[in-house]
Tab-separated table of C-alpha atoms in Angstrom:
chain	number	residue	atom	x	y	z
A	1	GLN	CA	-21.709	-4.601	14.766
A	2	THR	CA	-17.990	-4.067	14.250
A	3	LEU	CA	-17.732	-7.275	12.206
A	4	GLU	CA	-20.706	-6.273	10.082
A	5	ALA	CA	-19.234	-2.871	9.348
A	6	ALA	CA	-15.981	-4.510	8.294
A	7	ASN	CA	-17.713	-7.137	6.115
A	8	VAL	CA	-16.278	-9.887	8.304
A	9	GLY	CA	-17.969	-13.045	9.515
A	10	THR	CA	-16.999	-16.079	11.588
A	11	TRP	CA	-17.602	-19.747	10.813
A	12	GLU	CA	-17.064	-23.233	12.184
A	13	TRP	CA	-17.103	-26.595	10.413
A	14	ASN	CA	-17.744	-29.667	12.578
A	15	ILE	CA	-15.939	-32.157	10.346
A	16	PRO	CA	-17.207	-35.545	11.656
A	17	GLU	CA	-20.810	-34.319	11.614
A	18	ASN	CA	-20.362	-32.202	8.456
A	19	ARG	CA	-22.134	-29.282	10.118
A	20	VAL	CA	-21.178	-25.718	9.190
A	21	SER	CA	-22.181	-22.861	11.474
A	22	TRP	CA	-22.031	-19.246	10.270
A	23	SER	CA	-22.399	-15.882	11.905
A	24	PRO	CA	-25.341	-13.986	10.342
A	25	ASN	CA	-22.978	-11.618	8.579
A	26	ILE	CA	-21.659	-14.366	6.274
A	27	GLU	CA	-25.117	-14.916	4.813
A	28	ARG	CA	-25.250	-11.198	4.084
A	29	ILE	CA	-21.826	-11.391	2.390
A	30	PHE	CA	-23.054	-14.254	0.206
A	31	GLY	CA	-26.303	-12.410	-0.500
A	32	LEU	CA	-28.402	-15.152	1.105
A	33	PRO	CA	-31.652	-14.571	2.997
A	34	PRO	CA	-31.197	-14.931	6.786
A	35	GLY	CA	-31.367	-18.550	7.922
A	36	SER	CA	-31.338	-19.992	4.393
A	37	PHE	CA	-27.891	-21.581	4.457
A	38	ALA	CA	-28.174	-25.381	4.558
A	39	GLY	CA	-25.218	-25.730	6.937
A	40	THR	CA	-23.065	-28.365	5.208
A	41	TYR	CA	-19.677	-28.335	3.522
A	42	GLU	CA	-21.323	-29.182	0.191
A	43	ALA	CA	-23.782	-26.290	0.547
A	44	TRP	CA	-20.883	-23.895	1.137
A	45	LEU	CA	-18.902	-25.322	-1.778
A	46	ALA	CA	-21.902	-24.814	-4.077
A	47	LEU	CA	-21.609	-21.074	-3.451
A	48	VAL	CA	-17.980	-20.998	-4.626
A	49	HIS	CA	-17.494	-19.929	-8.236
A	50	PRO	CA	-17.240	-23.073	-10.409
A	51	ASP	CA	-13.844	-22.027	-11.764
A	52	ASP	CA	-12.431	-21.746	-8.221
A	53	ARG	CA	-13.882	-24.859	-6.602
A	54	GLU	CA	-11.038	-27.192	-7.486
A	55	ALA	CA	-8.428	-24.881	-5.962
A	56	VAL	CA	-10.555	-24.274	-2.865
A	57	THR	CA	-11.182	-27.964	-2.208
A	58	ALA	CA	-7.481	-28.686	-2.705
A	59	ARG	CA	-6.591	-26.128	-0.019
A	60	VAL	CA	-9.137	-27.608	2.381
A	61	SER	CA	-7.814	-31.126	1.730
A	62	ASP	CA	-4.230	-29.967	2.289
A	63	ALA	CA	-5.173	-28.341	5.598
A	64	LEU	CA	-6.847	-31.525	6.824
A	65	ALA	CA	-4.085	-33.843	5.621
A	66	GLN	CA	-1.250	-31.706	6.983
A	67	ARG	CA	-3.073	-30.726	10.185
A	68	ALA	CA	-2.386	-27.117	9.199
A	69	SER	CA	-4.166	-23.789	9.050
A	70	TYR	CA	-6.332	-22.963	6.059
A	71	GLU	CA	-6.427	-19.859	3.874
A	72	SER	CA	-8.030	-19.242	0.516
A	73	GLU	CA	-9.168	-16.275	-1.563
A	74	PHE	CA	-11.807	-17.076	-4.119
A	75	ARG	CA	-14.844	-15.888	-6.035
A	76	PHE	CA	-18.358	-16.701	-4.938
A	77	VAL	CA	-21.681	-16.414	-6.732
A	78	ARG	CA	-24.681	-14.693	-5.154
A	79	PRO	CA	-28.267	-15.822	-5.805
A	80	ASP	CA	-28.746	-12.892	-8.215
A	81	GLY	CA	-25.826	-14.178	-10.320
A	82	SER	CA	-23.367	-11.444	-9.352
A	83	THR	CA	-19.841	-12.417	-8.345
A	84	GLY	CA	-17.862	-11.342	-5.304
A	85	TRP	CA	-14.535	-12.157	-3.698
A	86	GLN	CA	-13.783	-13.310	-0.181
A	87	ASN	CA	-10.742	-14.234	1.835
A	88	THR	CA	-11.252	-17.117	4.250
A	89	ARG	CA	-8.852	-18.172	6.990
A	90	GLY	CA	-9.242	-20.972	9.492
A	91	TYR	CA	-7.379	-23.033	12.053
A	92	LEU	CA	-7.807	-26.727	12.748
A	93	VAL	CA	-8.889	-28.228	16.060
A	94	LEU	CA	-7.918	-31.881	16.579
A	95	ASP	CA	-9.621	-34.488	18.753
A	96	GLU	CA	-7.889	-36.605	21.390
A	97	ARG	CA	-6.658	-39.015	18.675
A	98	GLY	CA	-5.134	-36.217	16.645
A	99	GLU	CA	-7.865	-36.350	14.006
A	100	PRO	CA	-9.461	-33.189	12.552
A	101	ARG	CA	-12.558	-32.277	14.566
A	102	LEU	CA	-13.248	-28.604	13.876
A	103	LEU	CA	-12.142	-26.038	11.345
A	104	ARG	CA	-12.822	-22.514	12.608
A	105	GLY	CA	-12.142	-19.188	11.017
A	106	VAL	CA	-13.181	-15.856	9.594
A	107	VAL	CA	-14.468	-14.638	6.233
A	108	VAL	CA	-13.609	-11.199	4.881
A	109	ASP	CA	-15.449	-9.742	1.892
A	110	VAL	CA	-12.655	-8.428	-0.352
A	111	SER	CA	-14.839	-7.682	-3.381
A	112	ALA	CA	-14.112	-3.938	-3.261
A	113	ARG	CA	-10.343	-4.489	-3.088
A	114	ARG	CA	-10.426	-6.965	-5.958
A	115	ALA	CA	-12.501	-4.552	-8.074
A	116	ALA	CA	-9.997	-1.777	-7.386
A	117	GLU	CA	-7.114	-4.078	-8.345
A	118	ASP	CA	-8.877	-5.041	-11.576
A	119	ALA	CA	-9.439	-1.372	-12.395
A	120	ALA	CA	-5.775	-0.593	-11.703
A	121	ARG	CA	-4.645	-3.461	-13.940
A	122	LEU	CA	-6.926	-2.248	-16.726
A	123	GLN	CA	-5.602	1.300	-16.410
A	124	ALA	CA	-2.046	-0.021	-16.520
A	125	GLN	CA	-2.806	-2.039	-19.654
A	126	VAL	CA	-4.303	1.027	-21.326
A	127	LEU	CA	-1.266	3.157	-20.477
A	128	GLU	CA	1.169	0.466	-21.587
A	129	THR	CA	-0.500	-0.032	-24.980
A	130	MET	CA	-1.300	3.591	-25.891
A	131	THR	CA	0.342	5.117	-28.953
A	132	GLU	CA	0.373	8.505	-27.194
A	133	GLY	CA	3.228	9.226	-24.835
A	134	VAL	CA	2.334	9.589	-21.156
A	135	SER	CA	4.593	10.707	-18.339
A	136	VAL	CA	4.097	11.587	-14.682
A	137	ALA	CA	6.382	13.869	-12.686
A	138	ASP	CA	6.375	14.675	-8.994
A	139	HIS	CA	6.100	18.151	-7.454
A	140	ASP	CA	9.808	18.765	-8.069
A	141	GLY	CA	9.582	17.855	-11.742
A	142	ILE	CA	11.248	14.448	-11.388
A	143	LEU	CA	9.808	11.830	-13.713
A	144	VAL	CA	8.265	8.931	-11.807
A	145	TYR	CA	6.487	7.177	-14.694
A	146	THR	CA	6.670	6.992	-18.481
A	147	ASN	CA	4.747	4.632	-20.713
A	148	PRO	CA	6.448	2.712	-23.558
A	149	ALA	CA	5.199	5.179	-26.181
A	150	GLU	CA	6.845	8.070	-24.303
A	151	ASP	CA	10.150	6.201	-24.105
A	152	ARG	CA	10.094	5.349	-27.806
A	153	MET	CA	9.120	8.882	-28.796
A	154	PHE	CA	12.084	10.364	-26.938
A	155	GLY	CA	14.526	7.614	-27.918
A	156	TYR	CA	15.088	6.179	-24.450
A	157	ASP	CA	15.149	2.595	-23.239
A	158	ARG	CA	12.200	1.451	-21.166
A	159	GLY	CA	12.207	3.282	-17.839
A	160	GLU	CA	15.433	5.161	-18.583
A	161	LEU	CA	13.729	8.532	-18.090
A	162	ILE	CA	12.593	7.652	-14.557
A	163	GLY	CA	14.422	9.768	-11.986
A	164	GLN	CA	15.405	12.478	-14.450
A	165	HIS	CA	14.016	16.004	-14.445
A	166	VAL	CA	11.330	16.760	-17.026
A	167	THR	CA	13.541	19.414	-18.591
A	168	VAL	CA	15.715	16.644	-20.054
A	169	GLN	CA	12.927	16.327	-22.630
A	170	ASN	CA	12.837	20.020	-23.492
A	171	ALA	CA	14.670	21.698	-26.379
A	172	TYR	CA	14.522	25.273	-25.052
A	173	PRO	CA	17.617	27.237	-23.936
A	174	PRO	CA	17.953	27.290	-20.123
A	175	GLU	CA	16.461	30.756	-19.548
A	176	GLU	CA	13.595	30.172	-21.974
A	177	ASN	CA	13.023	26.755	-20.480
A	178	ALA	CA	12.706	28.216	-16.965
A	179	ARG	CA	10.257	30.867	-18.195
A	180	ILE	CA	8.047	28.384	-20.028
A	181	VAL	CA	8.042	25.890	-17.154
A	182	ALA	CA	7.030	28.659	-14.733
A	183	GLU	CA	4.277	29.735	-17.132
A	184	VAL	CA	2.935	26.198	-17.390
A	185	ILE	CA	3.042	25.688	-13.614
A	186	GLY	CA	1.168	28.964	-13.141
A	187	GLU	CA	-1.592	27.811	-15.476
A	188	LEU	CA	-1.719	24.422	-13.774
A	189	ASP	CA	-2.167	26.161	-10.419
A	190	ALA	CA	-4.930	28.353	-11.839
A	191	LYS	CA	-6.776	25.969	-14.147
A	192	GLY	CA	-5.473	22.480	-13.401
A	193	ALA	CA	-4.389	21.827	-16.984
A	194	TRP	CA	-2.263	23.237	-19.823
A	195	THR	CA	-2.488	22.441	-23.532
A	196	GLY	CA	-0.104	23.647	-26.210
A	197	THR	CA	2.815	22.935	-28.513
A	198	TRP	CA	6.085	21.936	-26.885
A	199	SER	CA	9.604	21.944	-28.274
A	200	ASN	CA	11.231	18.676	-27.311
A	201	ARG	CA	14.464	16.815	-27.878
A	202	ARG	CA	15.260	13.152	-28.121
A	203	LYS	CA	18.034	11.426	-26.226
A	204	ASP	CA	20.364	11.883	-29.233
A	205	GLY	CA	19.613	15.624	-29.285
A	206	THR	CA	17.234	15.585	-32.246
A	207	PRO	CA	14.632	18.357	-31.831
A	208	PHE	CA	10.953	17.765	-32.497
A	209	GLN	CA	7.631	19.220	-31.474
A	210	THR	CA	4.672	17.706	-29.697
A	211	ARG	CA	1.120	18.727	-29.020
A	212	SER	CA	0.977	18.272	-25.284
A	213	ARG	CA	-1.561	18.332	-22.493
A	214	ILE	CA	-0.320	18.589	-18.947
A	215	THR	CA	-2.740	17.895	-16.088
A	216	ARG	CA	-2.225	18.439	-12.402
A	217	LEU	CA	-2.948	15.397	-10.275
């Protein structure tokens, strides 16, 4: 039950007999009906995404040739055509002559992690290619992220604003700056967002104005 909850299954490949044994949970991971897996290396390989089969078979061959452990992360295709990801690890058991006899291991369904990584990469690509400037500051007002458009807009080199206080971007006198920042923070606390016109300055001191939206994360 613990393995099922964790989307983990165990397997064993009897190499001389070409017989693959799975725990029931692996069939569920692959989306197969219970008891439908044919139980051979070729049947397992047929479930691997066509674009990943060459790399997977190369890793298996290396493990057998080098008498080493096996690990691979690859896509698989379910009967309904959907694609998932799994991480498979195994260790080799040798016979009395030192020849590969068994390859045993575990399968972990990592589809959710891979989907989250893909989403994060997409979000990063969107931020990096936007024409609007985007910045993120921590609770103390220290900049922890700026996208390329923000750097260009303010005349800084890529990443040069990171670690500086957000007020380095403001064109207000110190007292006015403190008042406006406090006002914005108050609205963020109350409503979660602030929208308005902001007086800014570039790295060379040139003043300019922006239409800004600040959101509390």
